[in-house]
Coordinates of C-alpha atoms and ligand atoms in Angstrom, one line a residue:
X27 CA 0.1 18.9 39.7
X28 CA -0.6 20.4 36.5
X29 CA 2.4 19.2 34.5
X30 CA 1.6 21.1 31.4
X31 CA 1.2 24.4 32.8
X32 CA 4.9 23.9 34.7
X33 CA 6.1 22.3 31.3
X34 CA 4.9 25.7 30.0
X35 CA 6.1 27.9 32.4
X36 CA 9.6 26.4 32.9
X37 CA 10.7 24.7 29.6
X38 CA 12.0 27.0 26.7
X39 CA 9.0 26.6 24.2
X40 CA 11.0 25.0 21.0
X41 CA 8.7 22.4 20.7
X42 CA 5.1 22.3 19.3
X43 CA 4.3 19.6 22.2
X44 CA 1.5 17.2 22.5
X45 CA 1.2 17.1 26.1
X46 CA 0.1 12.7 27.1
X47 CA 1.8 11.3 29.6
X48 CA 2.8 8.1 28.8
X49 CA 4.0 5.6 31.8
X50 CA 5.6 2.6 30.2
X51 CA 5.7 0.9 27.0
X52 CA 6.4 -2.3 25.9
X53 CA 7.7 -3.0 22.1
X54 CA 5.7 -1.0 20.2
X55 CA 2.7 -0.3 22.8
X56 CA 2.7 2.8 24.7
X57 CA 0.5 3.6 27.8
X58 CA -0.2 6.9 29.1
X59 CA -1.3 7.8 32.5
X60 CA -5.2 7.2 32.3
X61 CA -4.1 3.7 30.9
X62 CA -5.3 4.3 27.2
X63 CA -2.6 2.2 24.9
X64 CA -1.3 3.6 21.5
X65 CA 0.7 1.7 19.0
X66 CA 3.6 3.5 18.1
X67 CA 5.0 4.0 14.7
X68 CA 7.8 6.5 15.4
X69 CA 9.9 4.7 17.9
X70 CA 10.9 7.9 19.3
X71 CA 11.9 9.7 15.8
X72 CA 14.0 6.7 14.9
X73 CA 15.3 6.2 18.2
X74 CA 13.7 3.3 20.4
X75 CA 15.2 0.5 17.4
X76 CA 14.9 -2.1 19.9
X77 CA 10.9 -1.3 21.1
X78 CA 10.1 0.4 24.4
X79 CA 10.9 -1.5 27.9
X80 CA 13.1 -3.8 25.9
X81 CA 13.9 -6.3 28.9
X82 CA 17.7 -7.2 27.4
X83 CA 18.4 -3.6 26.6
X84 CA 17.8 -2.8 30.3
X85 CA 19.4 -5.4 31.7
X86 CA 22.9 -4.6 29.9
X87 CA 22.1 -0.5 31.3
X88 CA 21.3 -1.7 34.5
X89 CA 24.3 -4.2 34.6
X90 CA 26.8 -1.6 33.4
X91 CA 25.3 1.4 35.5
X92 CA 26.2 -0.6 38.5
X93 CA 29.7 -1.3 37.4
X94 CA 31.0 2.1 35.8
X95 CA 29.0 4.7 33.8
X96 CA 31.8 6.9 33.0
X97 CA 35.7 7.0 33.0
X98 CA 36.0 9.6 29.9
X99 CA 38.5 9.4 26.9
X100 CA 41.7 9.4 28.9
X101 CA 41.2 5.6 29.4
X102 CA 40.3 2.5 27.7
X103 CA 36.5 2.1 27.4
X104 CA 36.2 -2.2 26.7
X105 CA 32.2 -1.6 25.3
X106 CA 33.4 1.4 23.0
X107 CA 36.2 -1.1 21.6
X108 CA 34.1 -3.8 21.3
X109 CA 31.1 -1.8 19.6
X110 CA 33.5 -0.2 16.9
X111 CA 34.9 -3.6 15.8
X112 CA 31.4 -5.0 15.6
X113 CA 30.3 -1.7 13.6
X114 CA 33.4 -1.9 11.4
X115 CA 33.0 -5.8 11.0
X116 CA 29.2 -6.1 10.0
X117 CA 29.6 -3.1 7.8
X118 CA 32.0 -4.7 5.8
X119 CA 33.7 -1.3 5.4
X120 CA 37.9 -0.7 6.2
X121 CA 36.7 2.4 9.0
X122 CA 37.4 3.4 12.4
X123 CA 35.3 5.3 14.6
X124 CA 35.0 7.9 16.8
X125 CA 31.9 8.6 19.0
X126 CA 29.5 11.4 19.9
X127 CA 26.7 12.3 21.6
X128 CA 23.9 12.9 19.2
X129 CA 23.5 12.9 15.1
X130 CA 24.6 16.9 15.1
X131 CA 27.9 16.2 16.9
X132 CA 28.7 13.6 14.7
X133 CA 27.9 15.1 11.5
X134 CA 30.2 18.5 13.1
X135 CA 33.0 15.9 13.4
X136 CA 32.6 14.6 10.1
X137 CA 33.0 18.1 8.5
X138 CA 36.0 18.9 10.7
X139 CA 37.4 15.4 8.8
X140 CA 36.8 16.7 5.5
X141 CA 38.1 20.3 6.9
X142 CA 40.9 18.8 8.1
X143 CA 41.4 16.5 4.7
X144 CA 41.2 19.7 2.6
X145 CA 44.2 21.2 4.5
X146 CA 47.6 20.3 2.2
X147 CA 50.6 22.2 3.1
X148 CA 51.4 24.7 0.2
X149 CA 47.9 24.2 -1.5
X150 CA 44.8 26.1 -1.7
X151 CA 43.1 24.9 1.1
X152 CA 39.5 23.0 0.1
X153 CA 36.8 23.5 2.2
X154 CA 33.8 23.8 0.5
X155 CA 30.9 20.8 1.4
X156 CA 28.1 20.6 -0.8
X157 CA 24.6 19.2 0.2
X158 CA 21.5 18.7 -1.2
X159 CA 18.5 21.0 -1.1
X160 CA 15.7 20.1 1.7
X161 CA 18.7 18.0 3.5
X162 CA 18.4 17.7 7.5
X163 CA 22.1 17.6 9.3
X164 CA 21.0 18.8 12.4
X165 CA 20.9 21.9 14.8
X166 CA 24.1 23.3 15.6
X167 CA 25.2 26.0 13.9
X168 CA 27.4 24.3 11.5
X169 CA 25.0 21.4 11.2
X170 CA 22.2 23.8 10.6
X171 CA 24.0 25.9 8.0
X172 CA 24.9 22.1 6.4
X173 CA 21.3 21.8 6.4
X174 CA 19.5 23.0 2.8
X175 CA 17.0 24.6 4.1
X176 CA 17.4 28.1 4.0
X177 CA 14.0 28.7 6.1
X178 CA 16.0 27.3 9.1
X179 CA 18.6 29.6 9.1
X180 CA 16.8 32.8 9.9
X181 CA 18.0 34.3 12.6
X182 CA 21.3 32.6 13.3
X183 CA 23.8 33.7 11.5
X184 CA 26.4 34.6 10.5
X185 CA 27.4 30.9 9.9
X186 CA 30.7 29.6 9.1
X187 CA 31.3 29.7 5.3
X188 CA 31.6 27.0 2.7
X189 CA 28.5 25.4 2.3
X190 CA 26.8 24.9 -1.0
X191 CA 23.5 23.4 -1.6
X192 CA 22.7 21.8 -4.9
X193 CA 19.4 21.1 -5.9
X194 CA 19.4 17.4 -6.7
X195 CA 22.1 15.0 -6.8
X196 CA 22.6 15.5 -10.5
X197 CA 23.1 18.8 -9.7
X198 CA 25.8 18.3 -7.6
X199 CA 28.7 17.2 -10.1
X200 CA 28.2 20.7 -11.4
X201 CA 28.6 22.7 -8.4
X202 CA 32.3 21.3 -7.8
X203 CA 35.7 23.8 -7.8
X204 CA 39.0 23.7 -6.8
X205 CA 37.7 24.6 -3.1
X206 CA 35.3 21.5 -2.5
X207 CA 36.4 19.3 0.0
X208 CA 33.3 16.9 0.1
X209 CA 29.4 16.0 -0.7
X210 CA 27.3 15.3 2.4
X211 CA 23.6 13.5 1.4
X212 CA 21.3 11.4 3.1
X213 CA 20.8 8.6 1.3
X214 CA 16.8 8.3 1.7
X215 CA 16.2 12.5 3.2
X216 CA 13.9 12.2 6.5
X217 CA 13.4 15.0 7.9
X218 CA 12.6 16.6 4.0
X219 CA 9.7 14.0 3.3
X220 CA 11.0 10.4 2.8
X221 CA 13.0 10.4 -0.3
X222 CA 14.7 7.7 -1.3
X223 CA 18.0 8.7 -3.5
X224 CA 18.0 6.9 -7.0
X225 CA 20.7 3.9 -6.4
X226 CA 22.2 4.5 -10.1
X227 CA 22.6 8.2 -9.3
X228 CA 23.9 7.6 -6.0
X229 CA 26.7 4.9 -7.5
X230 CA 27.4 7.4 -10.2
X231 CA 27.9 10.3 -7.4
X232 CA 30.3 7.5 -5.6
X233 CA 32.2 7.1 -8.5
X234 CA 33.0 10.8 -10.1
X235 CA 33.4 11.9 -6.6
X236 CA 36.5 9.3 -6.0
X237 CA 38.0 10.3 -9.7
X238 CA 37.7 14.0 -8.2
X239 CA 39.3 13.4 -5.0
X240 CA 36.0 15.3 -3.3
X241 CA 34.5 13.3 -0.1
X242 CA 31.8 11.7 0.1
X243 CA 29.6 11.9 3.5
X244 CA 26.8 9.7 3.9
X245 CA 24.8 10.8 7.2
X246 CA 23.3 7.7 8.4
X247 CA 21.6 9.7 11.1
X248 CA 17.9 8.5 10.1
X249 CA 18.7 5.9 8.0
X250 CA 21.7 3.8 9.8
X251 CA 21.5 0.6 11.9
X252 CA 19.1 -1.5 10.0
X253 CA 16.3 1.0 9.4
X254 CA 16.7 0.3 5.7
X255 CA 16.6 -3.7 6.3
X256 CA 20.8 -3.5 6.3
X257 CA 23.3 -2.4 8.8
X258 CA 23.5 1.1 7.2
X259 CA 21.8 2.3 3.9
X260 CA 24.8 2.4 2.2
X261 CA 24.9 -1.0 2.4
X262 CA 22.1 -1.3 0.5
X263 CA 23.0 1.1 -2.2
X264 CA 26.4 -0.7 -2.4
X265 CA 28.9 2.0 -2.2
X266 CA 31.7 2.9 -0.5
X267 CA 31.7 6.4 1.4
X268 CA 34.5 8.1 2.6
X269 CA 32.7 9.2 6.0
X270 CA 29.5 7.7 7.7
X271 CA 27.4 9.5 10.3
X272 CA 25.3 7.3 12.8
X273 CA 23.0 8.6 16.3
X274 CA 19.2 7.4 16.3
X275 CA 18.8 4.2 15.9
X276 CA 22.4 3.1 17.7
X277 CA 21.7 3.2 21.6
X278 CA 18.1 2.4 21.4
X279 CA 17.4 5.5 23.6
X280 CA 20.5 6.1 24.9
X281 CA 22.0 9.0 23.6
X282 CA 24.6 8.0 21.1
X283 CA 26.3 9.3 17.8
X284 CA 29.1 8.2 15.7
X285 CA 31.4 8.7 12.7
X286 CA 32.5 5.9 10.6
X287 CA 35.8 6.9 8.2
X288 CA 38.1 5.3 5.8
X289 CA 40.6 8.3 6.5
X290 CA 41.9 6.0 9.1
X291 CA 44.8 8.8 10.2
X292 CA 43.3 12.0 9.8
X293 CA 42.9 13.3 13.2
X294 CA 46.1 13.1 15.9
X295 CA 45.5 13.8 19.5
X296 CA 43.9 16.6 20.5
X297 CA 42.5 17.4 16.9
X298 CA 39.0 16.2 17.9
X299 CA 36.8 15.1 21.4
X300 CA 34.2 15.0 23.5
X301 CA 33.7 14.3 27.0
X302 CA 30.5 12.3 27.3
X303 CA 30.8 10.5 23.9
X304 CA 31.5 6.8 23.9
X305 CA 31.4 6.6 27.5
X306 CA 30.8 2.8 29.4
X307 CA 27.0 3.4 29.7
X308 CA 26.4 4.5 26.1
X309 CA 28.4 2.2 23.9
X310 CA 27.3 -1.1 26.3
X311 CA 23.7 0.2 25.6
X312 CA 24.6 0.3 21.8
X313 CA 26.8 -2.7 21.6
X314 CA 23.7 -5.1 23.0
X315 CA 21.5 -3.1 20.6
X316 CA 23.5 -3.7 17.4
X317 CA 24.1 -7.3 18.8
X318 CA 20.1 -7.7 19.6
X319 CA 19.6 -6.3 15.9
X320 CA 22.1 -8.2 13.9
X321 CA 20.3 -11.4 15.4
X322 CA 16.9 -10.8 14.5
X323 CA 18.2 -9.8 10.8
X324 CA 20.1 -12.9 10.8
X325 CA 16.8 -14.8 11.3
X326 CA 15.1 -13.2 8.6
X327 CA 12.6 -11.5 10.8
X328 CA 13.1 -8.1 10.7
X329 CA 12.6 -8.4 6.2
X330 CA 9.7 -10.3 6.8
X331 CA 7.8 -8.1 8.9
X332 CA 9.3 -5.1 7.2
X333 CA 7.4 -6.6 4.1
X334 CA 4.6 -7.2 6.3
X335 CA 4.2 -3.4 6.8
X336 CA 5.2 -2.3 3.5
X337 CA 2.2 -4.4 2.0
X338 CA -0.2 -2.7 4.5
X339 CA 1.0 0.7 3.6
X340 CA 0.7 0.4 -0.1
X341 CA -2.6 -0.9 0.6
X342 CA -4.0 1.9 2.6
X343 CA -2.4 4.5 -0.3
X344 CA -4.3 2.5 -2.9
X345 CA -7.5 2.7 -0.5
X346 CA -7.2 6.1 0.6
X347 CA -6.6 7.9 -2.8
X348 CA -8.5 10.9 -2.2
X349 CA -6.1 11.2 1.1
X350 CA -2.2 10.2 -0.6
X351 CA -0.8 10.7 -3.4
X352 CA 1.4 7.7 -3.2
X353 CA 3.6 5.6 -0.6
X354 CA 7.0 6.0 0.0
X355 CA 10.3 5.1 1.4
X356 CA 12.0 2.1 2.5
X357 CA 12.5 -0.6 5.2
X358 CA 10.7 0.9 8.2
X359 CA 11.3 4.4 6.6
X360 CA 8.1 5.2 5.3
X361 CA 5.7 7.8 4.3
X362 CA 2.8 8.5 2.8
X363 CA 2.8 11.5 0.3
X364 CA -0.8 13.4 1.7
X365 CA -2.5 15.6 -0.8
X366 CA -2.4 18.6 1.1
X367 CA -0.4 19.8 4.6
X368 CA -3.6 20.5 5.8
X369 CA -4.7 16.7 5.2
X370 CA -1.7 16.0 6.5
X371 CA -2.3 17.5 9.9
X372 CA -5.4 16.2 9.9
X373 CA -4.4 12.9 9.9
X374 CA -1.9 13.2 12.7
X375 CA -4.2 14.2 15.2
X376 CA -7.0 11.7 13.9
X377 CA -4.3 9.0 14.3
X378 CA -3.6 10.4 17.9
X379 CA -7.1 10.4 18.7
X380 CA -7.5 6.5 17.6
X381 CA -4.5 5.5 19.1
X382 CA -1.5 5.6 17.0
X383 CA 1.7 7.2 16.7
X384 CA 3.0 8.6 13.3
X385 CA 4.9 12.0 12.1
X386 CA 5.4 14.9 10.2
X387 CA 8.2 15.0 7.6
X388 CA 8.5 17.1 4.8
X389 CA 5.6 20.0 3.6
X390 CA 3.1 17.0 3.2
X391 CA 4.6 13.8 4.6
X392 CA 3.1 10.9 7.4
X393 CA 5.8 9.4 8.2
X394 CA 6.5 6.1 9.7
X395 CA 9.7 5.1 11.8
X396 CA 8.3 1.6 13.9
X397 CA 10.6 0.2 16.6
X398 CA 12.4 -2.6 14.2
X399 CA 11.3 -4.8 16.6
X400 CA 7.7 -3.8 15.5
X401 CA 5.3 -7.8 15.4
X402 CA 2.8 -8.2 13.2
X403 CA 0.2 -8.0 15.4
X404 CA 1.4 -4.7 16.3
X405 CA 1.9 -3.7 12.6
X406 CA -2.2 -5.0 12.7
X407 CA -3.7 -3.2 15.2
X408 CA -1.5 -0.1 14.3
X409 CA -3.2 -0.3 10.8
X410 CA -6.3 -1.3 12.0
X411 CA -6.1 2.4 14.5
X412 CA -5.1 3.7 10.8
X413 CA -7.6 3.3 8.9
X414 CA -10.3 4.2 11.4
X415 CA -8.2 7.7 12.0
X416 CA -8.6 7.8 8.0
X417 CA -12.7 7.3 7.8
X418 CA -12.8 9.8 9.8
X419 CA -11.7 12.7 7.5
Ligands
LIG525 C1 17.9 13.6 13.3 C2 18.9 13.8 12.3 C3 20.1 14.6 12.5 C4 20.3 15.3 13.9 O1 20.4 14.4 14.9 P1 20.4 15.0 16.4 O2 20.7 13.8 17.3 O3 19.0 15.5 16.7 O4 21.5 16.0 16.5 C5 21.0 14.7 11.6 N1 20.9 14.1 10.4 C6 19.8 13.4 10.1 C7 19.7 12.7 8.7 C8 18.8 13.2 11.0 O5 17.7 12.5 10.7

């Protein structure tokens, strides 16, 4: 059976795919089906926090597969309960949730929030969202046209109106009128290359935005559920948004998004849904995957080998000059700046070829996203794969 060619022949082509086969995994070890292993540095895009064939992660699926998968919305769903009070509680933010089915649909409910927050009886209405140039929001077609990047849009319009893109956070501040409703950012951009907002700028953004009434929406997409070392980035960056996007990281592989808002009241029955999202089998995944998380951050693991790696990576940009400009990122968000796209490609499929996993972000970007879970032994022979990729261009 020649996969690829029925891959080919029966799979819309939207996807530049590397065509392995990989069997199982375990943590951050990959086999594929002739048995050659590959450490893997992308968990999936962000996705597989917990590492591949995580035994307690399928136990709690199997467990609750067997029980109920789905009841829908109409009814009480005990894991969804449970997982937004944990959410709420180790965030340390006054929220509640509400929860989709990828990062897209959440961000799409977030902008409804604002949508719906810019809507004052007798008032112009506001409904203008700013976001930054080279943002990612996702790929529906308000989430695309949230997304700065106007090489994306080709094609698909027309798009619904009010979106602004600014070209820095500075930049932003200036782009404000008596229609904006709200700011959406990623606190550290993904998708654009690994760029860490500046935390003063970011506070500063916090601030005038709260004197101006004007949202602020924080998608947590990429860089949500301890990818940044804390339970969401804005932890770390110590402010207080008015809406929070989650999806990757959350289920572990399940397919999960969610919004986190302080606009506790905004939607009434029937102003928002969805008919898979925050069903039994989705939020138990998520709940024993936040759980499984907030103990091995508790123990001080996950910052120790998240320096571990860090320390590695600086080293190979200091080693590999001629290759990077510089490393960036932070947590297990990483990247290293290449001089060129075309050194950049070349390094992909060198890596490939040794043995590793790593991405594409940005024009010029490698970028790292381990399983959280990542050891050091892994984070070892993953370098060690690395580097001899490297030599070899
Ligand atoms: C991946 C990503 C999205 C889109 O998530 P999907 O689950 O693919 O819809 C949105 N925002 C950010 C920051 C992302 O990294």
């Amino acid at each position: 059976m020649d996969l690829r060619k029925i891959d080919q022949e029966y799979v819309l082509h939207t996807y530049a795919r590397n065509y392995v086969n990989f069997k199982y995994g375990k943590n951050a070890r990959l086999y594929d089906e002739e048995g050659k292993e590959y450490i893997d540095l992308t968990s999936g895009i962000g996705v597989v926090s917990v590492g591949h064939g995580n035994e307690r992660l399928s136990r709690a699926i199997c467990d609750q597969a067997q029980k109920i998968i789905h009841i829908s919305n109409l009814f009480l769903i005990e894991p969804q309960t449970l997982l937004a009070k944990r959410l709420v509680e180790l965030s340390g933010y006054d929220m509640r949730l509400f929860f989709a089915n990828s990062g897209a649909e959440a961000n799409e409910g977030a902008i409804k929030i604002a949508r719906k927050y810019g809507e004052v009886d007798g008032e112009v209405k506001r409904y203008k969202i700013i976001t930054l140039q080279h943002s990612f929001h996702g790929r529906t077609i308000t989430a695309l046209k949230a997304t700065g990047q106007e090489a994306m849009h080709t094609y698909f319009g027309p798009f619904p109106d009010g979106f602004v893109y600014a070209e820095n956070i500075d930049h932003i501040e200036s782009l404000i009128d008596d229609h904006t409703v709200a700011v959406m950012i990623e606190l550290i951009q993904g998708e654009g290359g690994v760029e860490p907002q500046e935390r003063q700028r970011v506070q500063r953004l916090a601030q005038t935005l709260r004197q101006k009434d004007v949202l602020l929406i924080v998608d947590e997409v990429q860089t949500g559920i301890y990818r940044t070392g804390e339970l969401l980035a804005s932890n770390l960056y110590e402010i207080e948004p008015d809406i929070i996007t989650l999806a990757k990281g959350l289920g572990g592989g399940v397919p999960i998004g969610a919004i986190m808002t302080r606009l506790k009241s905004i939607f009434a029955p029937g102003d928002h849904g969805s008919t898979f999202g925050g069903n039994y089998l989705s939020t138990r995944a998520a709940l024993e995957v936040v759980n499984m998380l907030e103990e091995y951050k508790e123990s001080g693991r996950l910052d120790e080998v998240m320096i571990y790696f860090e320390e590695r990576l600086k080293n190979v940009a200091k080693e590999y000059e001629r290759l990077f400009e510089k490393e960036v990122g932070l947590g297990f968000m990483r990247g290293l700046r290449a001089r060129s796209a075309d050194i950049q490609n070349e390094v992909l499929s060198k890596a490939f070829e040794e043995g590793v996993l790593v991405l594409k972000a940005g024009r010029n970007t490698v970028r790292f996203l381990p399983p959280l879970t990542i050891t050091k032994s892994e984070i070892d022979e993953g370098f060690e794969r690395f580097t001899r990729a490297l030599e070899r261009i």
